[in-house]
mmCIF file with all atom_site columns, C-alpha atoms in Angstrom:
data_model
loop_
_atom_site.group_PDB
_atom_site.id
_atom_site.type_symbol
_atom_site.label_atom_id
_atom_site.label_alt_id
_atom_site.label_comp_id
_atom_site.label_asym_id
_atom_site.label_entity_id
_atom_site.label_seq_id
_atom_site.pdbx_PDB_ins_code
_atom_site.Cartn_x
_atom_site.Cartn_y
_atom_site.Cartn_z
_atom_site.occupancy
_atom_site.B_iso_or_equiv
_atom_site.pdbx_formal_charge
_atom_site.auth_seq_id
_atom_site.auth_comp_id
_atom_site.auth_asym_id
_atom_site.auth_atom_id
_atom_site.pdbx_PDB_model_num
ATOM 1   C CA . ASN A 1 1   ? 4.471   22.873  -15.809 1.00 57.00 ? 100 ASN A CA 1
ATOM 2   C CA . ALA A 1 2   ? 5.446   22.967  -12.112 1.00 69.00 ? 101 ALA A CA 1
ATOM 3   C CA . GLY A 1 3   ? 3.165   20.243  -10.694 1.00 92.00 ? 102 GLY A CA 1
ATOM 4   C CA . VAL A 1 4   ? 3.554   20.191  -6.906  1.00 96.00 ? 103 VAL A CA 1
ATOM 5   C CA . THR A 1 5   ? 6.051   22.610  -5.410  1.00 96.00 ? 104 THR A CA 1
ATOM 6   C CA . GLN A 1 6   ? 7.127   21.951  -1.847  1.00 96.00 ? 105 GLN A CA 1
ATOM 7   C CA . THR A 1 7   ? 9.459   24.078  0.262   1.00 96.00 ? 106 THR A CA 1
ATOM 8   C CA . PRO A 1 8   ? 11.841  24.057  2.041   1.00 97.00 ? 107 PRO A CA 1
ATOM 9   C CA . LYS A 1 9   ? 13.744  20.942  0.987   1.00 96.00 ? 108 LYS A CA 1
ATOM 10  C CA . PHE A 1 10  ? 15.832  20.821  4.163   1.00 97.00 ? 109 PHE A CA 1
ATOM 11  C CA . GLN A 1 11  ? 15.246  22.390  7.554   1.00 97.00 ? 110 GLN A CA 1
ATOM 12  C CA . VAL A 1 12  ? 16.745  22.052  11.008  1.00 97.00 ? 111 VAL A CA 1
ATOM 13  C CA . LEU A 1 13  ? 14.627  23.233  13.921  1.00 97.00 ? 112 LEU A CA 1
ATOM 14  C CA . LYS A 1 14  ? 15.169  23.471  17.624  1.00 97.00 ? 113 LYS A CA 1
ATOM 15  C CA . THR A 1 15  ? 12.682  21.836  19.941  1.00 98.00 ? 114 THR A CA 1
ATOM 16  C CA . GLY A 1 16  ? 9.775   24.179  20.544  1.00 97.00 ? 115 GLY A CA 1
ATOM 17  C CA . GLN A 1 17  ? 10.210  26.235  17.397  1.00 97.00 ? 116 GLN A CA 1
ATOM 18  C CA . SER A 1 18  ? 7.386   26.539  14.910  1.00 96.00 ? 117 SER A CA 1
ATOM 19  C CA . MET A 1 19  ? 7.565   26.496  11.159  1.00 96.00 ? 118 MET A CA 1
ATOM 20  C CA . THR A 1 20  ? 5.444   26.100  8.049   1.00 98.00 ? 119 THR A CA 1
ATOM 21  C CA . LEU A 1 21  ? 6.063   23.733  5.175   1.00 98.00 ? 120 LEU A CA 1
ATOM 22  C CA . GLN A 1 22  ? 4.692   25.210  1.988   1.00 98.00 ? 121 GLN A CA 1
ATOM 23  C CA . CYS A 1 23  ? 2.918   23.255  -0.736  1.00 98.00 ? 122 CYS A CA 1
ATOM 24  C CA . ALA A 1 24  ? 1.440   24.566  -3.959  1.00 97.00 ? 123 ALA A CA 1
ATOM 25  C CA . GLN A 1 25  ? 0.002   22.846  -7.008  1.00 97.00 ? 124 GLN A CA 1
ATOM 26  C CA . ASP A 1 26  ? -0.987  24.274  -10.358 1.00 95.00 ? 125 ASP A CA 1
ATOM 27  C CA . MET A 1 27  ? -3.170  21.428  -11.647 1.00 93.00 ? 126 MET A CA 1
ATOM 28  C CA . ASN A 1 28  ? -6.452  22.558  -10.078 1.00 92.00 ? 127 ASN A CA 1
ATOM 29  C CA . HIS A 1 29  ? -6.624  19.358  -8.036  1.00 93.00 ? 128 HIS A CA 1
ATOM 30  C CA . GLU A 1 30  ? -9.296  19.172  -5.368  1.00 92.00 ? 129 GLU A CA 1
ATOM 31  C CA . TYR A 1 31  ? -7.480  16.705  -3.147  1.00 92.00 ? 130 TYR A CA 1
ATOM 32  C CA . MET A 1 32  ? -4.279  17.619  -1.356  1.00 95.00 ? 131 MET A CA 1
ATOM 33  C CA . SER A 1 33  ? -2.531  15.826  1.459   1.00 95.00 ? 132 SER A CA 1
ATOM 34  C CA . TRP A 1 34  ? 0.514   15.784  3.666   1.00 97.00 ? 133 TRP A CA 1
ATOM 35  C CA . TYR A 1 35  ? 2.401   12.618  4.550   1.00 97.00 ? 134 TYR A CA 1
ATOM 36  C CA . ARG A 1 36  ? 5.345   11.852  6.724   1.00 97.00 ? 135 ARG A CA 1
ATOM 37  C CA . GLN A 1 37  ? 7.683   8.986   5.996   1.00 95.00 ? 136 GLN A CA 1
ATOM 38  C CA . ASP A 1 38  ? 9.846   7.378   8.639   1.00 92.00 ? 137 ASP A CA 1
ATOM 39  C CA . PRO A 1 39  ? 12.172  4.396   8.188   1.00 83.00 ? 138 PRO A CA 1
ATOM 40  C CA . GLY A 1 40  ? 10.203  1.161   8.069   1.00 76.00 ? 139 GLY A CA 1
ATOM 41  C CA . MET A 1 41  ? 6.859   2.950   8.401   1.00 78.00 ? 140 MET A CA 1
ATOM 42  C CA . GLY A 1 42  ? 5.826   3.829   4.867   1.00 84.00 ? 141 GLY A CA 1
ATOM 43  C CA . LEU A 1 43  ? 3.848   6.986   4.175   1.00 92.00 ? 142 LEU A CA 1
ATOM 44  C CA . ARG A 1 44  ? 1.493   8.046   6.931   1.00 93.00 ? 143 ARG A CA 1
ATOM 45  C CA . LEU A 1 45  ? -1.230  10.591  6.303   1.00 94.00 ? 144 LEU A CA 1
ATOM 46  C CA . ILE A 1 46  ? -1.076  13.690  8.513   1.00 97.00 ? 145 ILE A CA 1
ATOM 47  C CA . HIS A 1 47  ? -3.872  15.881  7.161   1.00 97.00 ? 146 HIS A CA 1
ATOM 48  C CA . TYR A 1 48  ? -5.775  16.128  3.934   1.00 94.00 ? 147 TYR A CA 1
ATOM 49  C CA . SER A 1 49  ? -8.165  18.422  2.125   1.00 94.00 ? 148 SER A CA 1
ATOM 50  C CA . VAL A 1 50  ? -10.848 17.689  -0.454  1.00 91.00 ? 149 VAL A CA 1
ATOM 51  C CA . GLY A 1 51  ? -11.226 21.308  -1.493  1.00 92.00 ? 150 GLY A CA 1
ATOM 52  C CA . ALA A 1 52  ? -10.733 24.910  -0.490  1.00 95.00 ? 151 ALA A CA 1
ATOM 53  C CA . GLY A 1 53  ? -12.002 25.536  3.026   1.00 95.00 ? 152 GLY A CA 1
ATOM 54  C CA . ILE A 1 54  ? -12.197 21.815  3.870   1.00 95.00 ? 153 ILE A CA 1
ATOM 55  C CA . THR A 1 55  ? -9.551  19.951  5.851   1.00 96.00 ? 154 THR A CA 1
ATOM 56  C CA . ASP A 1 56  ? -9.546  16.761  7.866   1.00 95.00 ? 155 ASP A CA 1
ATOM 57  C CA . GLN A 1 57  ? -7.218  14.722  10.001  1.00 95.00 ? 156 GLN A CA 1
ATOM 58  C CA . GLY A 1 58  ? -5.338  11.725  8.807   1.00 93.00 ? 157 GLY A CA 1
ATOM 59  C CA . GLU A 1 59  ? -3.617  8.973   10.732  1.00 91.00 ? 158 GLU A CA 1
ATOM 60  C CA . VAL A 1 60  ? -1.035  11.102  12.602  1.00 95.00 ? 159 VAL A CA 1
ATOM 61  C CA . PRO A 1 61  ? -2.364  14.685  12.963  1.00 97.00 ? 160 PRO A CA 1
ATOM 62  C CA . ASN A 1 62  ? -1.096  15.583  16.443  1.00 96.00 ? 161 ASN A CA 1
ATOM 63  C CA . GLY A 1 63  ? 1.320   18.501  16.469  1.00 96.00 ? 162 GLY A CA 1
ATOM 64  C CA . TYR A 1 64  ? 0.375   19.706  12.995  1.00 98.00 ? 163 TYR A CA 1
ATOM 65  C CA . ASN A 1 65  ? -2.126  22.199  11.610  1.00 97.00 ? 164 ASN A CA 1
ATOM 66  C CA . VAL A 1 66  ? -3.254  22.825  8.068   1.00 98.00 ? 165 VAL A CA 1
ATOM 67  C CA . SER A 1 67  ? -5.443  25.253  6.189   1.00 97.00 ? 166 SER A CA 1
ATOM 68  C CA . ARG A 1 68  ? -6.745  25.377  2.636   1.00 97.00 ? 167 ARG A CA 1
ATOM 69  C CA . SER A 1 69  ? -7.723  28.931  1.772   1.00 97.00 ? 168 SER A CA 1
ATOM 70  C CA . THR A 1 70  ? -7.205  28.387  -1.963  1.00 97.00 ? 169 THR A CA 1
ATOM 71  C CA . THR A 1 71  ? -7.280  25.383  -4.265  1.00 96.00 ? 170 THR A CA 1
ATOM 72  C CA . GLU A 1 72  ? -3.583  25.837  -5.003  1.00 97.00 ? 171 GLU A CA 1
ATOM 73  C CA . ASP A 1 73  ? -2.030  26.050  -1.529  1.00 98.00 ? 172 ASP A CA 1
ATOM 74  C CA . PHE A 1 74  ? -1.954  23.645  1.401   1.00 98.00 ? 173 PHE A CA 1
ATOM 75  C CA . PRO A 1 75  ? 0.591   24.663  4.049   1.00 98.00 ? 174 PRO A CA 1
ATOM 76  C CA . LEU A 1 76  ? 1.514   22.414  6.966   1.00 98.00 ? 175 LEU A CA 1
ATOM 77  C CA . ARG A 1 77  ? 2.333   24.090  10.254  1.00 98.00 ? 176 ARG A CA 1
ATOM 78  C CA . LEU A 1 78  ? 4.361   22.571  13.053  1.00 97.00 ? 177 LEU A CA 1
ATOM 79  C CA . LEU A 1 79  ? 3.191   24.372  16.159  1.00 92.00 ? 178 LEU A CA 1
ATOM 80  C CA . SER A 1 80  ? 5.949   23.451  18.601  1.00 96.00 ? 179 SER A CA 1
ATOM 81  C CA . ALA A 1 81  ? 8.507   21.134  17.021  1.00 97.00 ? 180 ALA A CA 1
ATOM 82  C CA . ALA A 1 82  ? 9.517   17.965  18.831  1.00 97.00 ? 181 ALA A CA 1
ATOM 83  C CA . PRO A 1 83  ? 12.316  15.488  18.018  1.00 97.00 ? 182 PRO A CA 1
ATOM 84  C CA . SER A 1 84  ? 9.604   12.919  17.186  1.00 96.00 ? 183 SER A CA 1
ATOM 85  C CA . GLN A 1 85  ? 8.679   15.108  14.214  1.00 97.00 ? 184 GLN A CA 1
ATOM 86  C CA . THR A 1 86  ? 12.055  14.519  12.607  1.00 97.00 ? 185 THR A CA 1
ATOM 87  C CA . SER A 1 87  ? 11.006  12.945  9.345   1.00 97.00 ? 186 SER A CA 1
ATOM 88  C CA . VAL A 1 88  ? 10.618  13.361  5.616   1.00 97.00 ? 187 VAL A CA 1
ATOM 89  C CA . TYR A 1 89  ? 7.432   15.169  4.631   1.00 98.00 ? 188 TYR A CA 1
ATOM 90  C CA . PHE A 1 90  ? 5.697   14.818  1.305   1.00 97.00 ? 189 PHE A CA 1
ATOM 91  C CA . CYS A 1 91  ? 2.901   16.946  -0.044  1.00 97.00 ? 190 CYS A CA 1
ATOM 92  C CA . ALA A 1 92  ? 0.684   15.373  -2.683  1.00 95.00 ? 191 ALA A CA 1
ATOM 93  C CA . SER A 1 93  ? -2.240  16.345  -4.854  1.00 94.00 ? 192 SER A CA 1
ATOM 94  C CA . ARG A 1 94  ? -4.662  14.467  -7.095  1.00 90.00 ? 193 ARG A CA 1
ATOM 95  C CA . PRO A 1 95  ? -8.091  14.836  -8.588  1.00 85.00 ? 194 PRO A CA 1
ATOM 96  C CA . GLN A 1 96  ? -10.838 13.887  -6.189  1.00 78.00 ? 195 GLN A CA 1
ATOM 97  C CA . GLY A 1 97  ? -12.261 10.419  -6.622  1.00 72.00 ? 196 GLY A CA 1
ATOM 98  C CA . ARG A 1 98  ? -10.923 6.982   -7.341  1.00 64.00 ? 197 ARG A CA 1
ATOM 99  C CA . THR A 1 99  ? -7.585  8.251   -8.609  1.00 71.00 ? 198 THR A CA 1
ATOM 100 C CA . GLY A 1 100 ? -4.799  6.469   -6.790  1.00 67.00 ? 199 GLY A CA 1
ATOM 101 C CA . ASN A 1 101 ? -2.879  6.269   -10.042 1.00 72.00 ? 200 ASN A CA 1
ATOM 102 C CA . THR A 1 102 ? -2.810  10.029  -10.644 1.00 82.00 ? 201 THR A CA 1
ATOM 103 C CA . ILE A 1 103 ? -1.228  11.338  -7.465  1.00 88.00 ? 202 ILE A CA 1
ATOM 104 C CA . TYR A 1 104 ? 1.504   13.927  -7.788  1.00 91.00 ? 203 TYR A CA 1
ATOM 105 C CA . PHE A 1 105 ? 4.100   14.367  -5.073  1.00 94.00 ? 204 PHE A CA 1
ATOM 106 C CA . GLY A 1 106 ? 6.326   17.215  -4.158  1.00 96.00 ? 205 GLY A CA 1
ATOM 107 C CA . GLU A 1 107 ? 10.019  16.443  -3.892  1.00 95.00 ? 206 GLU A CA 1
ATOM 108 C CA . GLY A 1 108 ? 9.924   16.104  -0.114  1.00 96.00 ? 207 GLY A CA 1
ATOM 109 C CA . SER A 1 109 ? 11.084  18.147  2.864   1.00 97.00 ? 208 SER A CA 1
ATOM 110 C CA . TRP A 1 110 ? 13.720  16.728  5.171   1.00 96.00 ? 209 TRP A CA 1
ATOM 111 C CA . LEU A 1 111 ? 13.092  18.054  8.662   1.00 97.00 ? 210 LEU A CA 1
ATOM 112 C CA . THR A 1 112 ? 15.362  17.535  11.630  1.00 97.00 ? 211 THR A CA 1
ATOM 113 C CA . VAL A 1 113 ? 14.322  18.666  15.098  1.00 97.00 ? 212 VAL A CA 1
ATOM 114 C CA . VAL A 1 114 ? 17.159  18.890  17.609  1.00 97.00 ? 213 VAL A CA 1
ATOM 115 C CA . ARG B 2 1   ? -1.153  -5.020  12.507  1.00 76.00 ? 146 ARG B CA 1
ATOM 116 C CA . LYS B 2 2   ? -0.726  -2.605  9.592   1.00 85.00 ? 147 LYS B CA 1
ATOM 117 C CA . GLU B 2 3   ? -3.558  -2.449  7.107   1.00 91.00 ? 148 GLU B CA 1
ATOM 118 C CA . VAL B 2 4   ? -1.175  -3.025  4.177   1.00 94.00 ? 149 VAL B CA 1
ATOM 119 C CA . GLU B 2 5   ? 1.763   -5.293  4.926   1.00 94.00 ? 150 GLU B CA 1
ATOM 120 C CA . GLN B 2 6   ? 4.890   -5.952  2.939   1.00 95.00 ? 151 GLN B CA 1
ATOM 121 C CA . ASP B 2 7   ? 8.092   -7.859  3.524   1.00 89.00 ? 152 ASP B CA 1
ATOM 122 C CA . PRO B 2 8   ? 10.603  -5.081  4.306   1.00 84.00 ? 153 PRO B CA 1
ATOM 123 C CA . GLY B 2 9   ? 13.506  -6.868  2.655   1.00 88.00 ? 154 GLY B CA 1
ATOM 124 C CA . PRO B 2 10  ? 16.023  -5.940  1.469   1.00 93.00 ? 155 PRO B CA 1
ATOM 125 C CA . PHE B 2 11  ? 15.949  -8.379  -1.389  1.00 95.00 ? 156 PHE B CA 1
ATOM 126 C CA . ASN B 2 12  ? 19.430  -8.790  -2.835  1.00 96.00 ? 157 ASN B CA 1
ATOM 127 C CA . VAL B 2 13  ? 19.206  -10.412 -6.258  1.00 96.00 ? 158 VAL B CA 1
ATOM 128 C CA . PRO B 2 14  ? 21.615  -10.746 -9.183  1.00 97.00 ? 159 PRO B CA 1
ATOM 129 C CA . GLU B 2 15  ? 21.006  -8.841  -12.379 1.00 97.00 ? 160 GLU B CA 1
ATOM 130 C CA . GLY B 2 16  ? 18.802  -10.839 -14.739 1.00 97.00 ? 161 GLY B CA 1
ATOM 131 C CA . ALA B 2 17  ? 16.973  -12.707 -11.989 1.00 97.00 ? 162 ALA B CA 1
ATOM 132 C CA . THR B 2 18  ? 13.231  -12.764 -11.442 1.00 97.00 ? 163 THR B CA 1
ATOM 133 C CA . VAL B 2 19  ? 12.012  -11.284 -8.187  1.00 97.00 ? 164 VAL B CA 1
ATOM 134 C CA . ALA B 2 20  ? 8.560   -11.369 -6.611  1.00 96.00 ? 165 ALA B CA 1
ATOM 135 C CA . PHE B 2 21  ? 7.086   -9.036  -4.026  1.00 95.00 ? 166 PHE B CA 1
ATOM 136 C CA . ASN B 2 22  ? 4.077   -9.883  -1.936  1.00 94.00 ? 167 ASN B CA 1
ATOM 137 C CA . CYS B 2 23  ? 1.627   -7.604  -0.204  1.00 96.00 ? 168 CYS B CA 1
ATOM 138 C CA . THR B 2 24  ? -1.401  -8.353  1.959   1.00 96.00 ? 169 THR B CA 1
ATOM 139 C CA . TYR B 2 25  ? -4.222  -6.037  2.960   1.00 95.00 ? 170 TYR B CA 1
ATOM 140 C CA . SER B 2 26  ? -6.614  -6.447  5.837   1.00 94.00 ? 171 SER B CA 1
ATOM 141 C CA . ASN B 2 27  ? -9.511  -4.177  4.853   1.00 89.00 ? 172 ASN B CA 1
ATOM 142 C CA . SER B 2 28  ? -11.847 -6.021  2.500   1.00 86.00 ? 173 SER B CA 1
ATOM 143 C CA . ALA B 2 29  ? -13.414 -2.675  1.540   1.00 86.00 ? 174 ALA B CA 1
ATOM 144 C CA . SER B 2 30  ? -10.261 -1.683  -0.327  1.00 87.00 ? 175 SER B CA 1
ATOM 145 C CA . GLN B 2 31  ? -11.261 -0.779  -3.833  1.00 85.00 ? 176 GLN B CA 1
ATOM 146 C CA . SER B 2 32  ? -8.130  -0.388  -5.909  1.00 90.00 ? 177 SER B CA 1
ATOM 147 C CA . PHE B 2 33  ? -4.469  -1.232  -5.654  1.00 93.00 ? 178 PHE B CA 1
ATOM 148 C CA . PHE B 2 34  ? -1.232  0.142   -6.987  1.00 94.00 ? 179 PHE B CA 1
ATOM 149 C CA . TRP B 2 35  ? 2.489   -0.429  -6.960  1.00 96.00 ? 180 TRP B CA 1
ATOM 150 C CA . TYR B 2 36  ? 4.708   2.590   -6.534  1.00 95.00 ? 181 TYR B CA 1
ATOM 151 C CA . ARG B 2 37  ? 8.451   2.806   -6.822  1.00 96.00 ? 182 ARG B CA 1
ATOM 152 C CA . GLN B 2 38  ? 10.554  5.059   -4.614  1.00 95.00 ? 183 GLN B CA 1
ATOM 153 C CA . ASP B 2 39  ? 14.210  5.802   -5.210  1.00 94.00 ? 184 ASP B CA 1
ATOM 154 C CA . CYS B 2 40  ? 16.448  6.819   -2.345  1.00 91.00 ? 185 CYS B CA 1
ATOM 155 C CA . ARG B 2 41  ? 15.625  10.327  -1.100  1.00 88.00 ? 186 ARG B CA 1
ATOM 156 C CA . LYS B 2 42  ? 12.999  10.812  -3.786  1.00 93.00 ? 187 LYS B CA 1
ATOM 157 C CA . GLU B 2 43  ? 9.216   10.947  -3.901  1.00 93.00 ? 188 GLU B CA 1
ATOM 158 C CA . PRO B 2 44  ? 7.199   7.817   -4.766  1.00 94.00 ? 189 PRO B CA 1
ATOM 159 C CA . LYS B 2 45  ? 6.237   7.366   -8.417  1.00 93.00 ? 190 LYS B CA 1
ATOM 160 C CA . LEU B 2 46  ? 3.516   5.155   -9.868  1.00 92.00 ? 191 LEU B CA 1
ATOM 161 C CA . LEU B 2 47  ? 4.816   1.909   -11.292 1.00 95.00 ? 192 LEU B CA 1
ATOM 162 C CA . MET B 2 48  ? 1.506   0.322   -12.203 1.00 94.00 ? 193 MET B CA 1
ATOM 163 C CA . SER B 2 49  ? -2.088  -0.124  -11.189 1.00 92.00 ? 194 SER B CA 1
ATOM 164 C CA . VAL B 2 50  ? -3.219  -3.634  -10.247 1.00 93.00 ? 195 VAL B CA 1
ATOM 165 C CA . TYR B 2 51  ? -6.260  -5.102  -11.936 1.00 87.00 ? 196 TYR B CA 1
ATOM 166 C CA . SER B 2 52  ? -8.267  -8.111  -10.822 1.00 86.00 ? 197 SER B CA 1
ATOM 167 C CA . SER B 2 53  ? -7.481  -9.975  -14.021 1.00 88.00 ? 198 SER B CA 1
ATOM 168 C CA . GLY B 2 54  ? -3.774  -9.336  -13.595 1.00 88.00 ? 199 GLY B CA 1
ATOM 169 C CA . ASN B 2 55  ? -1.806  -6.994  -15.787 1.00 93.00 ? 200 ASN B CA 1
ATOM 170 C CA . GLU B 2 56  ? 1.585   -6.745  -17.367 1.00 94.00 ? 201 GLU B CA 1
ATOM 171 C CA . ASP B 2 57  ? 3.764   -3.836  -18.362 1.00 94.00 ? 202 ASP B CA 1
ATOM 172 C CA . GLY B 2 58  ? 6.954   -4.970  -20.034 1.00 96.00 ? 203 GLY B CA 1
ATOM 173 C CA . ARG B 2 59  ? 8.991   -6.874  -17.461 1.00 97.00 ? 204 ARG B CA 1
ATOM 174 C CA . PHE B 2 60  ? 6.512   -6.143  -14.674 1.00 97.00 ? 205 PHE B CA 1
ATOM 175 C CA . THR B 2 61  ? 3.460   -8.241  -13.833 1.00 97.00 ? 206 THR B CA 1
ATOM 176 C CA . ALA B 2 62  ? 0.947   -7.412  -11.118 1.00 97.00 ? 207 ALA B CA 1
ATOM 177 C CA . GLN B 2 63  ? -1.646  -9.789  -9.696  1.00 95.00 ? 208 GLN B CA 1
ATOM 178 C CA . LEU B 2 64  ? -4.551  -9.302  -7.306  1.00 95.00 ? 209 LEU B CA 1
ATOM 179 C CA . ASN B 2 65  ? -6.298  -12.032 -5.344  1.00 93.00 ? 210 ASN B CA 1
ATOM 180 C CA . ARG B 2 66  ? -9.299  -10.491 -3.581  1.00 92.00 ? 211 ARG B CA 1
ATOM 181 C CA . ALA B 2 67  ? -10.310 -13.752 -1.920  1.00 92.00 ? 212 ALA B CA 1
ATOM 182 C CA . SER B 2 68  ? -6.931  -13.985 -0.196  1.00 92.00 ? 213 SER B CA 1
ATOM 183 C CA . GLN B 2 69  ? -6.493  -10.197 0.060   1.00 93.00 ? 214 GLN B CA 1
ATOM 184 C CA . TYR B 2 70  ? -3.134  -10.511 -1.581  1.00 94.00 ? 215 TYR B CA 1
ATOM 185 C CA . ILE B 2 71  ? -1.288  -8.505  -4.225  1.00 96.00 ? 216 ILE B CA 1
ATOM 186 C CA . SER B 2 72  ? 1.932   -9.418  -5.974  1.00 96.00 ? 217 SER B CA 1
ATOM 187 C CA . LEU B 2 73  ? 4.500   -7.803  -8.247  1.00 97.00 ? 218 LEU B CA 1
ATOM 188 C CA . LEU B 2 74  ? 6.832   -9.838  -10.411 1.00 97.00 ? 219 LEU B CA 1
ATOM 189 C CA . ILE B 2 75  ? 9.894   -8.333  -12.055 1.00 98.00 ? 220 ILE B CA 1
ATOM 190 C CA . ARG B 2 76  ? 11.518  -10.433 -14.771 1.00 98.00 ? 221 ARG B CA 1
ATOM 191 C CA . ASP B 2 77  ? 15.037  -10.017 -16.119 1.00 98.00 ? 222 ASP B CA 1
ATOM 192 C CA . SER B 2 78  ? 15.886  -7.526  -13.399 1.00 97.00 ? 223 SER B CA 1
ATOM 193 C CA . LYS B 2 79  ? 18.125  -4.576  -14.224 1.00 97.00 ? 224 LYS B CA 1
ATOM 194 C CA . LEU B 2 80  ? 20.464  -2.582  -12.032 1.00 97.00 ? 225 LEU B CA 1
ATOM 195 C CA . SER B 2 81  ? 18.087  0.356   -12.495 1.00 97.00 ? 226 SER B CA 1
ATOM 196 C CA . ASP B 2 82  ? 15.296  -1.617  -10.796 1.00 98.00 ? 227 ASP B CA 1
ATOM 197 C CA . SER B 2 83  ? 17.038  -1.089  -7.459  1.00 97.00 ? 228 SER B CA 1
ATOM 198 C CA . ALA B 2 84  ? 14.547  0.904   -5.386  1.00 96.00 ? 229 ALA B CA 1
ATOM 199 C CA . THR B 2 85  ? 11.880  0.489   -2.729  1.00 95.00 ? 230 THR B CA 1
ATOM 200 C CA . TYR B 2 86  ? 8.552   -0.854  -3.972  1.00 97.00 ? 231 TYR B CA 1
ATOM 201 C CA . LEU B 2 87  ? 5.437   0.354   -2.189  1.00 96.00 ? 232 LEU B CA 1
ATOM 202 C CA . CYS B 2 88  ? 2.112   -1.456  -2.188  1.00 96.00 ? 233 CYS B CA 1
ATOM 203 C CA . VAL B 2 89  ? -0.870  0.905   -1.954  1.00 94.00 ? 234 VAL B CA 1
ATOM 204 C CA . SER B 2 90  ? -4.598  0.382   -1.490  1.00 93.00 ? 235 SER B CA 1
ATOM 205 C CA . LEU B 2 91  ? -7.399  2.875   -2.023  1.00 89.00 ? 236 LEU B CA 1
ATOM 206 C CA . ARG B 2 92  ? -10.549 2.800   0.064   1.00 84.00 ? 237 ARG B CA 1
ATOM 207 C CA . GLY B 2 93  ? -13.293 4.801   1.705   1.00 80.00 ? 238 GLY B CA 1
ATOM 208 C CA . SER B 2 94  ? -15.656 7.557   0.675   1.00 74.00 ? 239 SER B CA 1
ATOM 209 C CA . ASN B 2 95  ? -12.723 9.998   0.517   1.00 75.00 ? 240 ASN B CA 1
ATOM 210 C CA . TYR B 2 96  ? -10.659 7.505   -1.487  1.00 78.00 ? 241 TYR B CA 1
ATOM 211 C CA . GLN B 2 97  ? -7.858  7.352   1.019   1.00 84.00 ? 242 GLN B CA 1
ATOM 212 C CA . LEU B 2 98  ? -4.570  5.837   -0.042  1.00 89.00 ? 243 LEU B CA 1
ATOM 213 C CA . ILE B 2 99  ? -3.129  3.356   2.442   1.00 91.00 ? 244 ILE B CA 1
ATOM 214 C CA . TRP B 2 100 ? 0.595   2.732   1.999   1.00 93.00 ? 245 TRP B CA 1
ATOM 215 C CA . GLY B 2 101 ? 2.638   -0.301  2.843   1.00 94.00 ? 246 GLY B CA 1
ATOM 216 C CA . ALA B 2 102 ? 6.045   0.282   4.385   1.00 93.00 ? 247 ALA B CA 1
ATOM 217 C CA . GLY B 2 103 ? 7.779   -0.828  1.200   1.00 94.00 ? 248 GLY B CA 1
ATOM 218 C CA . THR B 2 104 ? 10.160  -3.577  0.141   1.00 95.00 ? 249 THR B CA 1
ATOM 219 C CA . LYS B 2 105 ? 13.707  -2.593  -0.697  1.00 94.00 ? 250 LYS B CA 1
ATOM 220 C CA . LEU B 2 106 ? 15.226  -4.229  -3.772  1.00 96.00 ? 251 LEU B CA 1
ATOM 221 C CA . ILE B 2 107 ? 18.936  -4.252  -4.492  1.00 97.00 ? 252 ILE B CA 1
ATOM 222 C CA . ILE B 2 108 ? 20.054  -5.607  -7.851  1.00 97.00 ? 253 ILE B CA 1
ATOM 223 C CA . LYS B 2 109 ? 23.664  -6.746  -7.915  1.00 96.00 ? 254 LYS B CA 1
ATOM 224 C CA . PRO B 2 110 ? 25.795  -6.855  -11.057 1.00 95.00 ? 255 PRO B CA 1
#
């Protein structure tokens, strides 16, 4: 009964380093997404996927890559970390369709880029 | 201008008071609306969906006014445990995108 599992919970990176935030869900949801949350900004969509092999950009995609090789996994890659990417990242999944009330979040990843 | 706007607060209210949050949205194509609650350093969690006719869940009442593009949340008899940030969310588009407000922080004082 894991739901959405997101790792790591905390990470400190140096500018220019790369890393991958992992996200996995066990609910067979078609729709998965990554958000970042900054103070006073609410959740902003980075990338999303409506199924395996399909990804698309959200509101703030620059500096991030995603892939969806399986229904379960949706990793987020930071290619060359910048201080502006210091934020809290949330992975989420839900069934495709008009389902804003059935979204499941991971517990968040706190990323600091120095 | 953000597509979903909320008063950032914080709202400091005494325990037992009634508090109202307002939210406006600018995209008339928005289809559905929700209120989420987020505790400090935690993920958002669904509080309630918002229906056109208005809906109530215990001490919480949500209203939607499509003509004015306005959503509200009323909390009656507030408890200390209601302290959190309340996020207004709209759903729109062919991919059913969720658009999040920045949230209103509520602090309930004993």
